[in-house]
Short mmCIF file of N, CA and C in Angstrom, two decimals:
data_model
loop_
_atom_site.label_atom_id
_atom_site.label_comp_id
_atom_site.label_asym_id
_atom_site.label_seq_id
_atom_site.Cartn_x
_atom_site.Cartn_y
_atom_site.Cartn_z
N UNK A 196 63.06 103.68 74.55
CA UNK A 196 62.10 102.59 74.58
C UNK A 196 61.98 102.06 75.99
N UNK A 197 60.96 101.39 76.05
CA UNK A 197 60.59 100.87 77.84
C UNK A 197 61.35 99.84 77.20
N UNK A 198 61.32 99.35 78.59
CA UNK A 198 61.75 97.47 78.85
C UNK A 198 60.42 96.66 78.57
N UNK A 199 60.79 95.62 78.35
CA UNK A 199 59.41 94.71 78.23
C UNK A 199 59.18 93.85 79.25
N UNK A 200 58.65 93.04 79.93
CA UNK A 200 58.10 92.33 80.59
C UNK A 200 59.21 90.93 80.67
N UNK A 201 60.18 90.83 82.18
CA UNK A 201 61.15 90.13 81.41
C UNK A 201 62.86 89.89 81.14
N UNK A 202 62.84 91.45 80.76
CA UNK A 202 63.85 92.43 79.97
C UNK A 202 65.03 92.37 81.14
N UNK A 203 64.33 93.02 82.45
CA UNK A 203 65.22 92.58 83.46
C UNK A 203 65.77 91.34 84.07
N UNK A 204 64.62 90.19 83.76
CA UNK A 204 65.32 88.65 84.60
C UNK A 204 66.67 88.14 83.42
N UNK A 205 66.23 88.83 82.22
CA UNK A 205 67.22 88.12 81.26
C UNK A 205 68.47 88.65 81.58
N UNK A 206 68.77 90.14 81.36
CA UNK A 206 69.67 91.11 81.96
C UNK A 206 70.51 90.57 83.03
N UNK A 207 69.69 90.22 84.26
CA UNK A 207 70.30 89.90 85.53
C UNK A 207 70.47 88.54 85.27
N UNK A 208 69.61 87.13 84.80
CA UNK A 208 70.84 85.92 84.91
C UNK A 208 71.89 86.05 83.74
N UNK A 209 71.99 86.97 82.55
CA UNK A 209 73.28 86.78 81.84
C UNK A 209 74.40 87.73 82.96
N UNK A 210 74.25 88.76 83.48
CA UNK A 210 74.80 89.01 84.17
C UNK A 210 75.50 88.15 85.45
N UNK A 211 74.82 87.60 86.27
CA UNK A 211 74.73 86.29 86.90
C UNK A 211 75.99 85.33 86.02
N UNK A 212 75.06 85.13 85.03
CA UNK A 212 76.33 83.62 84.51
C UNK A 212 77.50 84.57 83.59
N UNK A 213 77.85 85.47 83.35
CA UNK A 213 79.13 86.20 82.80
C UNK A 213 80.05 86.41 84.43
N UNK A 214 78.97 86.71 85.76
CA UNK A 214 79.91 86.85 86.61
C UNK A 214 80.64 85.20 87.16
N UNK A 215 79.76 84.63 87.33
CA UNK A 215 80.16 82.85 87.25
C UNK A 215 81.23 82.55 86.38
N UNK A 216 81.30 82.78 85.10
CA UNK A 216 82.86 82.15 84.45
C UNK A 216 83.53 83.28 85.03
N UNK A 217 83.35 84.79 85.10
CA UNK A 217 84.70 85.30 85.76
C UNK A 217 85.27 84.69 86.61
N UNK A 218 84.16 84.06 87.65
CA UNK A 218 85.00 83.60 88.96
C UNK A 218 85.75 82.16 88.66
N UNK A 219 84.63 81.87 87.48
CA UNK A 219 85.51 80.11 87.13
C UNK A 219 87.19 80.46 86.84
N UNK A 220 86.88 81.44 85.96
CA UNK A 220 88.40 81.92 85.23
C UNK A 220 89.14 82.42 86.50
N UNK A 221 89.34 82.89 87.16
CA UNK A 221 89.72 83.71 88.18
C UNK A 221 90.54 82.78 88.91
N UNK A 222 89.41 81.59 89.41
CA UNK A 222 89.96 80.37 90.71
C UNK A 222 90.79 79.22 89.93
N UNK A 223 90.93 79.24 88.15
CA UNK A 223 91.57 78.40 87.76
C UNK A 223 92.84 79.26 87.28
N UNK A 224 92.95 80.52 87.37
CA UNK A 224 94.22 81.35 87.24
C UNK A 224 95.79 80.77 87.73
N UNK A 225 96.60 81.09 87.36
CA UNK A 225 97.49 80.38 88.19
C UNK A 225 98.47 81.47 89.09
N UNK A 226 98.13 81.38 90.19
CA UNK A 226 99.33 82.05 91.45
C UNK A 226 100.12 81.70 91.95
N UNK A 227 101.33 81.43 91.16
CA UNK A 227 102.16 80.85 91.73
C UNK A 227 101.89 79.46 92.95
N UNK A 228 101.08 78.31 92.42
CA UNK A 228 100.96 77.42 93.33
C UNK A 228 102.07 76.30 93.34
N UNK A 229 103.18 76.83 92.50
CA UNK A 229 104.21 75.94 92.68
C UNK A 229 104.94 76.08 94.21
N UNK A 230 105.31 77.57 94.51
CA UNK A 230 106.12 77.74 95.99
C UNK A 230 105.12 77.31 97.24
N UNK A 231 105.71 76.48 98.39
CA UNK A 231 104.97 76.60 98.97
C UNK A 231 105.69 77.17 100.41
N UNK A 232 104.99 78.08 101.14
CA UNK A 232 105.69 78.77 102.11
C UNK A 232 105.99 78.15 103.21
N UNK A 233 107.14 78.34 104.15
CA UNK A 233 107.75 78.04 105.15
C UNK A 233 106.84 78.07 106.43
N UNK A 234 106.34 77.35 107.11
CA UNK A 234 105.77 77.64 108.51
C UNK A 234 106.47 78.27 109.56
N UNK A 235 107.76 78.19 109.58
CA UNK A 235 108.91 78.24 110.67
C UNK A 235 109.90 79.38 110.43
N UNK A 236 110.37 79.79 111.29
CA UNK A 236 111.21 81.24 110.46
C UNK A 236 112.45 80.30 110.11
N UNK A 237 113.26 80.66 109.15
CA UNK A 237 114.21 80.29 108.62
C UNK A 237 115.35 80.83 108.65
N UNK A 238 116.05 80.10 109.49
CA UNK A 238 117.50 80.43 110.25
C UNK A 238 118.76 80.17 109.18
N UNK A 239 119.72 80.52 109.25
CA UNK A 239 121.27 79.57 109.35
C UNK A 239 122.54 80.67 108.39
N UNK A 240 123.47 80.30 108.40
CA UNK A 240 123.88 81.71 107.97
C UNK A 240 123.39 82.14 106.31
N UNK A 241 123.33 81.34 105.09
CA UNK A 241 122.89 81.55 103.80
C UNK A 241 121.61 82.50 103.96
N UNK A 242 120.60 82.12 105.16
CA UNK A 242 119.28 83.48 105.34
C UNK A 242 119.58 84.59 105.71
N UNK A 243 120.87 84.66 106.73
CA UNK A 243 121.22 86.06 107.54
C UNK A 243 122.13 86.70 106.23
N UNK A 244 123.03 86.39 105.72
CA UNK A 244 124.10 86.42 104.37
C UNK A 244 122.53 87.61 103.78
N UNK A 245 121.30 86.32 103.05
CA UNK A 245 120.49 86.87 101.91
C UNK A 245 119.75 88.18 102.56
N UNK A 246 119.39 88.07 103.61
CA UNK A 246 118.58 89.02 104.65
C UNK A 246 119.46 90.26 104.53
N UNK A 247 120.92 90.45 104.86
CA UNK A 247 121.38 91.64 105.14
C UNK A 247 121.63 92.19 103.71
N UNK A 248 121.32 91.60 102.86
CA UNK A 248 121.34 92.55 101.24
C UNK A 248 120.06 92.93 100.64
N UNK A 249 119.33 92.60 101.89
CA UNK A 249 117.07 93.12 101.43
C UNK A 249 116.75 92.24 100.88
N UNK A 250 116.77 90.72 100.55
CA UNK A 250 116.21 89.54 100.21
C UNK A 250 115.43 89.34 102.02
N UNK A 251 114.14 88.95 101.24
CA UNK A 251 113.38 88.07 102.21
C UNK A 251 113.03 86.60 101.85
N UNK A 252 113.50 85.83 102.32
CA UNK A 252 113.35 84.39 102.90
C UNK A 252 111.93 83.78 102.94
N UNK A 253 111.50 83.11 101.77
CA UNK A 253 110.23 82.66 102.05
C UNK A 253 109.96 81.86 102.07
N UNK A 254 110.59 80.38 101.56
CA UNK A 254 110.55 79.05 101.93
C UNK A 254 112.09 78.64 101.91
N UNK A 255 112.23 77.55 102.33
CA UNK A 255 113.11 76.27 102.69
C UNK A 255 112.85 75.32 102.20
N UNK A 256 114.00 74.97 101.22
CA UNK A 256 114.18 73.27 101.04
C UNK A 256 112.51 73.03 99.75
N UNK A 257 112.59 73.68 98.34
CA UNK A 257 111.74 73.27 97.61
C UNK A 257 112.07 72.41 97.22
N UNK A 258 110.88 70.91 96.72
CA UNK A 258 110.96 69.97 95.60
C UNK A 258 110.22 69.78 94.91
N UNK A 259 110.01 70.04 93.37
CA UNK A 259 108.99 69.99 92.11
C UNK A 259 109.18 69.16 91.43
N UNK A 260 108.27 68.06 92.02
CA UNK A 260 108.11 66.52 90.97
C UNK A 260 108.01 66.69 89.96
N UNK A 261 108.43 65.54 88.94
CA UNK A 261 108.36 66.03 87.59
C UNK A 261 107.92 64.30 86.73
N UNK A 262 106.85 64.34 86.39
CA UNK A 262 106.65 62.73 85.69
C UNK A 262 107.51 63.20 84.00
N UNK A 263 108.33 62.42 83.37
CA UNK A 263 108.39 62.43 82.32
C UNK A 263 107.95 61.16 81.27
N UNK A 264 107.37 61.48 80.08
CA UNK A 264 107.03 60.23 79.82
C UNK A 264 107.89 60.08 78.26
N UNK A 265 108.17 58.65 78.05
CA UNK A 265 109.02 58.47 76.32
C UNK A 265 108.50 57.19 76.25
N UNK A 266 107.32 57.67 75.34
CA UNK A 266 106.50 55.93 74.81
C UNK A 266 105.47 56.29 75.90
N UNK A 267 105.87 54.80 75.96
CA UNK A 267 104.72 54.16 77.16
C UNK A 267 105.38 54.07 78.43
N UNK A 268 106.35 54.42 78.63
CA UNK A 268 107.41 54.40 79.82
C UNK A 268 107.67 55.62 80.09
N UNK A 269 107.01 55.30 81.59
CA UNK A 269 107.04 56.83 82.43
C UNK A 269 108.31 57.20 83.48
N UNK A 270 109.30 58.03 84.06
CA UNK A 270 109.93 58.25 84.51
C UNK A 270 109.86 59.31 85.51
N UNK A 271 110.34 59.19 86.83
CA UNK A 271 110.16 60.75 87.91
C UNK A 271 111.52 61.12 87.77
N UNK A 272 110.97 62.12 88.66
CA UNK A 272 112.62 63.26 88.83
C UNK A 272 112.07 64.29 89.33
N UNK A 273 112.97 65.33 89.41
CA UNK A 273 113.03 66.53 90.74
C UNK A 273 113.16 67.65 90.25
N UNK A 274 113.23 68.84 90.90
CA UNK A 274 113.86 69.90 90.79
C UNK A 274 114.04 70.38 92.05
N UNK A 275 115.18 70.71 92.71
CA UNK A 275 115.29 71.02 94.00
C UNK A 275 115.51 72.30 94.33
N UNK A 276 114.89 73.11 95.28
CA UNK A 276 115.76 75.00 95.66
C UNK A 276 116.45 74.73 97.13
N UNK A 277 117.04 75.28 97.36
CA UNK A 277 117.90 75.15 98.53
C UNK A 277 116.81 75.72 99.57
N UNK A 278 116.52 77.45 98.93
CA UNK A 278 115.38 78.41 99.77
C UNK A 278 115.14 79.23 98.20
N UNK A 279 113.61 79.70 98.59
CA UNK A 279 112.93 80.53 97.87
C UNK A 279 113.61 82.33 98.83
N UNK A 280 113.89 82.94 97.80
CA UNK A 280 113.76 84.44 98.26
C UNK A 280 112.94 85.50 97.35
N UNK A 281 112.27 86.51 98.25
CA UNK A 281 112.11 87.47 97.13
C UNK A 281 112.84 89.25 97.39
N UNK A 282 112.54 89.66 96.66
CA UNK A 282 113.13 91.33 96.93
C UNK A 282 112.42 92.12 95.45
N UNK A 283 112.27 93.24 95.81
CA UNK A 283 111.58 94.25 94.96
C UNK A 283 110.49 93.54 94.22
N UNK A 284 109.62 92.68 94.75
CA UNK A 284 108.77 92.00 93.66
C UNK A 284 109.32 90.23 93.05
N UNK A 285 110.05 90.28 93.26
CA UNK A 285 110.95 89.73 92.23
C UNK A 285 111.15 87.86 93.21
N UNK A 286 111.33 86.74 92.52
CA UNK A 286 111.01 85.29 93.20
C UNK A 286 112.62 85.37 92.84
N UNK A 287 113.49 85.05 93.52
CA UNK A 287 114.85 84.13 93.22
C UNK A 287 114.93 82.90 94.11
N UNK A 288 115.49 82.02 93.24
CA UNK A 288 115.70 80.36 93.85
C UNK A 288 117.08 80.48 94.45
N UNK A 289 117.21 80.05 95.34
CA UNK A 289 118.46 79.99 95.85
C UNK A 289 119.06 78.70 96.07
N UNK A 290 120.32 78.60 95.10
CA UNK A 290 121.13 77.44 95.39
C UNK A 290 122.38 77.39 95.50
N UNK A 291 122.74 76.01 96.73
CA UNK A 291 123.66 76.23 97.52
C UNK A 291 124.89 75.70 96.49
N UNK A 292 126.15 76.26 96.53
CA UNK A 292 127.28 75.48 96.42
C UNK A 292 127.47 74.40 96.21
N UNK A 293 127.69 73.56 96.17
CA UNK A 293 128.28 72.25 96.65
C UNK A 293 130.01 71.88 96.13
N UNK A 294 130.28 71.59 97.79
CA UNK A 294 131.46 71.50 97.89
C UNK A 294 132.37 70.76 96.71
N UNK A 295 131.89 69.06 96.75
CA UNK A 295 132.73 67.91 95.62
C UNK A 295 131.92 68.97 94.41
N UNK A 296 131.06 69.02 93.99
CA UNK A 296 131.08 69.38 92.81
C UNK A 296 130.97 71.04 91.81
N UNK A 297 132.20 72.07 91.83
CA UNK A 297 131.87 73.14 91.63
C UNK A 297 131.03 73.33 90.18
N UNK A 298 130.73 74.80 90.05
CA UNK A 298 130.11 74.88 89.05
C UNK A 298 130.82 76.25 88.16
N UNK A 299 131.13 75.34 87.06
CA UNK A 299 132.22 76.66 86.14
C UNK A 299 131.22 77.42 85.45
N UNK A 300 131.39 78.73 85.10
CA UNK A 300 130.83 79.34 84.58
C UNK A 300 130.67 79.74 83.13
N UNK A 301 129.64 79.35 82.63
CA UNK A 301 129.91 79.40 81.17
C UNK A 301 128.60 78.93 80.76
N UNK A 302 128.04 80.02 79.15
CA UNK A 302 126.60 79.91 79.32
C UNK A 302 125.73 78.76 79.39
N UNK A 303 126.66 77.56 78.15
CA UNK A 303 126.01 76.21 78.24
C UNK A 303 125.73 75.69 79.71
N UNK A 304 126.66 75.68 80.67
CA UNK A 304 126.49 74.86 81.82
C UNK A 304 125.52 75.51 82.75
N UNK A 305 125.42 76.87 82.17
CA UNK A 305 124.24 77.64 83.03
C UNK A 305 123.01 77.46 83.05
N UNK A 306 122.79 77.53 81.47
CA UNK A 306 121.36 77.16 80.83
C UNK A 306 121.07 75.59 81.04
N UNK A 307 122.19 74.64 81.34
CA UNK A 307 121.97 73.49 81.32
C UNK A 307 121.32 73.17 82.97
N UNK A 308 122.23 74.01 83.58
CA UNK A 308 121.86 73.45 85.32
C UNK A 308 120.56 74.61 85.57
N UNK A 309 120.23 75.73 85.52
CA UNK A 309 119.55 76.79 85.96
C UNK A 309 118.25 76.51 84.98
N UNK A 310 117.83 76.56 83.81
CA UNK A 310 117.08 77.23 83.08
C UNK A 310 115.94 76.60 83.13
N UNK A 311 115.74 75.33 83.67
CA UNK A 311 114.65 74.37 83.80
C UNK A 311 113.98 75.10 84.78
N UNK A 312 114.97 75.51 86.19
CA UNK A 312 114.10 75.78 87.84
C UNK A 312 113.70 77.30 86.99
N UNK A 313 114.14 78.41 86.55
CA UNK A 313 113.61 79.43 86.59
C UNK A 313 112.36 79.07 85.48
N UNK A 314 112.34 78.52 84.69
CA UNK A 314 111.26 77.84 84.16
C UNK A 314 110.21 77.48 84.36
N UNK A 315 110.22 76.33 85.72
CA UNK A 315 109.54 75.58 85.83
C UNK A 315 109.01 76.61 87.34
N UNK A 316 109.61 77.53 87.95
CA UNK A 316 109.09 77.84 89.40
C UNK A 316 108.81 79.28 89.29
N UNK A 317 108.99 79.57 87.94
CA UNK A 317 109.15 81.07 87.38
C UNK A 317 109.39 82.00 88.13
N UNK A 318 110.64 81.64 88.42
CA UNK A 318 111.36 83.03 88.78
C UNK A 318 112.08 84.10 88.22
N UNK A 319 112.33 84.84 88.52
CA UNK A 319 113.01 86.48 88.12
C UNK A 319 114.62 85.72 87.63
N UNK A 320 115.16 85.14 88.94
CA UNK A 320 116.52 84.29 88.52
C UNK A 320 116.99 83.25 89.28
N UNK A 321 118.44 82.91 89.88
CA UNK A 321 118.64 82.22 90.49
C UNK A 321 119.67 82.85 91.46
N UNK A 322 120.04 82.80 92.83
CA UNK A 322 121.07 83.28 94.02
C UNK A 322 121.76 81.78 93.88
N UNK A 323 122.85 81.84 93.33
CA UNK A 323 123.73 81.01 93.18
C UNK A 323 124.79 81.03 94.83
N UNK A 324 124.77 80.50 95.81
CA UNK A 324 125.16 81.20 97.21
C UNK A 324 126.63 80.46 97.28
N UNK A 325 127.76 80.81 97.65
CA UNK A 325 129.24 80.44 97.74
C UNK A 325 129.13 79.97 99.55
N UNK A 326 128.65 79.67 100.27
CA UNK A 326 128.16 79.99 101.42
C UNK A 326 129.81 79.70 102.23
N UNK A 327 130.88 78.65 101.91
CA UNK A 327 132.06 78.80 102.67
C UNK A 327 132.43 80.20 102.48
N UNK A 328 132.94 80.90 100.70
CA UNK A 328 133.20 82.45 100.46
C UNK A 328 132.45 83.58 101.34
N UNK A 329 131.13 83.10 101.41
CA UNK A 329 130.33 84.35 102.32
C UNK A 329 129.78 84.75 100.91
N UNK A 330 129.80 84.60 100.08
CA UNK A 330 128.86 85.16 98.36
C UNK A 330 127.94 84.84 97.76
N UNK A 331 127.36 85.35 96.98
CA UNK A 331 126.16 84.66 96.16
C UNK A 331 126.57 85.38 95.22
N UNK A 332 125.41 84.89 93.74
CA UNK A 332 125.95 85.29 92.69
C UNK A 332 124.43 85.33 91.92
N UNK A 333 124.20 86.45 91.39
CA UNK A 333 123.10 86.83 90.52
C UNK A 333 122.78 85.62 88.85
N UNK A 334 121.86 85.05 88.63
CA UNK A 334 122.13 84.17 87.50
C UNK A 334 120.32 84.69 87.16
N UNK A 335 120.16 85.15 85.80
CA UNK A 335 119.07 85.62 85.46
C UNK A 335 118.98 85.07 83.92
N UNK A 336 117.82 85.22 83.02
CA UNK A 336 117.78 84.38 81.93
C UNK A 336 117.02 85.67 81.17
N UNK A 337 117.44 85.82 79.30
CA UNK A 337 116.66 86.78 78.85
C UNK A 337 116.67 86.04 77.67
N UNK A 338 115.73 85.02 77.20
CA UNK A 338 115.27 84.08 76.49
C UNK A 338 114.80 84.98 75.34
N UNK A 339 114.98 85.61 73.57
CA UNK A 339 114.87 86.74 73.52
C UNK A 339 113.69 86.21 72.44
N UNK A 340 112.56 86.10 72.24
CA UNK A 340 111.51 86.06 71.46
C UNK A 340 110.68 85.20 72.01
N UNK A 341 110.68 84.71 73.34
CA UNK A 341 109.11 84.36 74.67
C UNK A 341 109.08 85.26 75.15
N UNK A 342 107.61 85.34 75.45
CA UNK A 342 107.21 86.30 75.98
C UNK A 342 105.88 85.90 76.39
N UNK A 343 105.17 85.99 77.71
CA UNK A 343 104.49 85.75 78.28
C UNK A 343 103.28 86.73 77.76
N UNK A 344 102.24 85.66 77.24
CA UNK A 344 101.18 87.16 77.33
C UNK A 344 100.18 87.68 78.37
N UNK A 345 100.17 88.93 78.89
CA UNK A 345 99.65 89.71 79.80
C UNK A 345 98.18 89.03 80.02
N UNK A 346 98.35 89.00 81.53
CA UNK A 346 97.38 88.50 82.25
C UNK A 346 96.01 89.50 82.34
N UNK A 347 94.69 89.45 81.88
CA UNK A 347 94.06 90.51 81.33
C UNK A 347 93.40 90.29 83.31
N UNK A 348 93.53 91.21 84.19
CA UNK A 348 92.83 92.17 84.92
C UNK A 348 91.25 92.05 85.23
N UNK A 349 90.49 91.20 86.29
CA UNK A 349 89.39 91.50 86.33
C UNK A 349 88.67 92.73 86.45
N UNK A 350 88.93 93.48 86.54
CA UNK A 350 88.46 94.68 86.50
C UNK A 350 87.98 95.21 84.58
N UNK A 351 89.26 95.15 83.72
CA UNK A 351 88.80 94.37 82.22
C UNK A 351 87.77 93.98 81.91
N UNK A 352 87.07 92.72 82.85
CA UNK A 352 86.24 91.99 81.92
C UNK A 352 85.09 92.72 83.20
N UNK A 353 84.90 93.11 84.27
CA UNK A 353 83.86 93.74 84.72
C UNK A 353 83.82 95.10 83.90
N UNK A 354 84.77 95.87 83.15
CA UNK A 354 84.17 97.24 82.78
C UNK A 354 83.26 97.07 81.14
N UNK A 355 83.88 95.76 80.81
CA UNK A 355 83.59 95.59 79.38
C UNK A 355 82.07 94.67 79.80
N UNK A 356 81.57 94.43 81.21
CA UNK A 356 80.53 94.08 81.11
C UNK A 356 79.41 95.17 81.17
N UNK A 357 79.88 96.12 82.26
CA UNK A 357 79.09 97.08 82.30
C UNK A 357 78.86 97.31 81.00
N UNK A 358 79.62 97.99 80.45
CA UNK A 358 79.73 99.07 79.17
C UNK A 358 78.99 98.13 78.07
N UNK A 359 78.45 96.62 77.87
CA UNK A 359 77.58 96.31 76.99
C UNK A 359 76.47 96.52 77.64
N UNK A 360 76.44 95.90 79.31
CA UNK A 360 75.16 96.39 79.58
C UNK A 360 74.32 97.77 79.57
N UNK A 361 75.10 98.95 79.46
CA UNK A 361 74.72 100.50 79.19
C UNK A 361 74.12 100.35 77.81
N UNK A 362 75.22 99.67 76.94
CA UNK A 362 74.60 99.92 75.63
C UNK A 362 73.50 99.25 74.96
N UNK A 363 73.59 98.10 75.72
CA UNK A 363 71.89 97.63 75.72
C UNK A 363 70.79 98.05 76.14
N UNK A 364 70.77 98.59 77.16
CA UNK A 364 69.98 99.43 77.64
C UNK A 364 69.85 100.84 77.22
N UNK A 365 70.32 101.61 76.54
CA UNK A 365 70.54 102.70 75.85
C UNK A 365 69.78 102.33 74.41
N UNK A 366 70.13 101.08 73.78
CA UNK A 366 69.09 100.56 72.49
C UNK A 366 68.62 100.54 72.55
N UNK A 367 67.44 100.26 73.26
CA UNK A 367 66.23 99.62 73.36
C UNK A 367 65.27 101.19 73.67
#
């Protein structure tokens, strides 16, 4: 069948406004806008320590406000990283030691101190760093029935546009 008189302006502004929410959807995506990166290279021994095991160093000194509210009464608070690192893909928070107060190991106190930041900054895990020892320590979370669902791919919603537009045009 021909086109009618038309056939094309309709074609091209639904095309037009299907590519418009892609981009709406796209720019309201979320990329990691919680980390924010370091301007300055980042020195001191805990970076050279993470550096010589293939961690790269990508911020210093995070803080993620947090409003909580109960009632009508609102409350702040924190979440602090010592330094952001990454390696193979992968975000780890890195936190330091602290001297007065150690940290025993055991799952409650893990999930209690850790599970909020990998949570809330979504990372892979946490570099728990001994920095007097010279150590760090791997702390990762496998929460077993969440599961994030897959981020669908612009490329997805451009092939599934084409492919109605063929078949509209093929109807007619």
């Amino acid at each position: 069948m021909m086109l009618r008189d038309g056939d094309l302006i309709v074609l091209f502004l639904l095309l037009i406004l299907v590519v418009f929410f892609i981009i709406r959807w796209w720019k309201k995506a979320d990329f990691r806008p919680v980390l924010t990166a370091s301007n300055h290279p980042i020195r001191g021994e805990v970076p050279t320590m993470l550096e010589a095991d293939g961690f790269e160093l990508i911020a210093a000194k995070q803080r993620l406000p947090i409003a909580v509210r109960v009632g009508d009464t609102s409350y702040d608070s924190r979440l602090y990283v010592d330094y952001v690192a990454t390696r193979a893909g992968n975000t780890y928070l890195v936190v330091l030691a602290k001297d007065k107060k150690p940290l025993r190991f055991s799952g409650a106190i893990l999930r209690d101190r850790f599970l909020a930041h990998v949570l809330a900054f979504r990372a892979a895990g946490i570099l728990y760093v001994e920095p007097h020892h010279g150590m760090y320590k791997t702390v990762s979370f496998d929460v077993t029935g969440v599961r994030y669902p897959p981020r669908r791919r612009l490329a997805s919603y451009v092939i599934t546009l084409v492919i109605g537009a063929l078949i509209t045009l093929l109807i007619r």
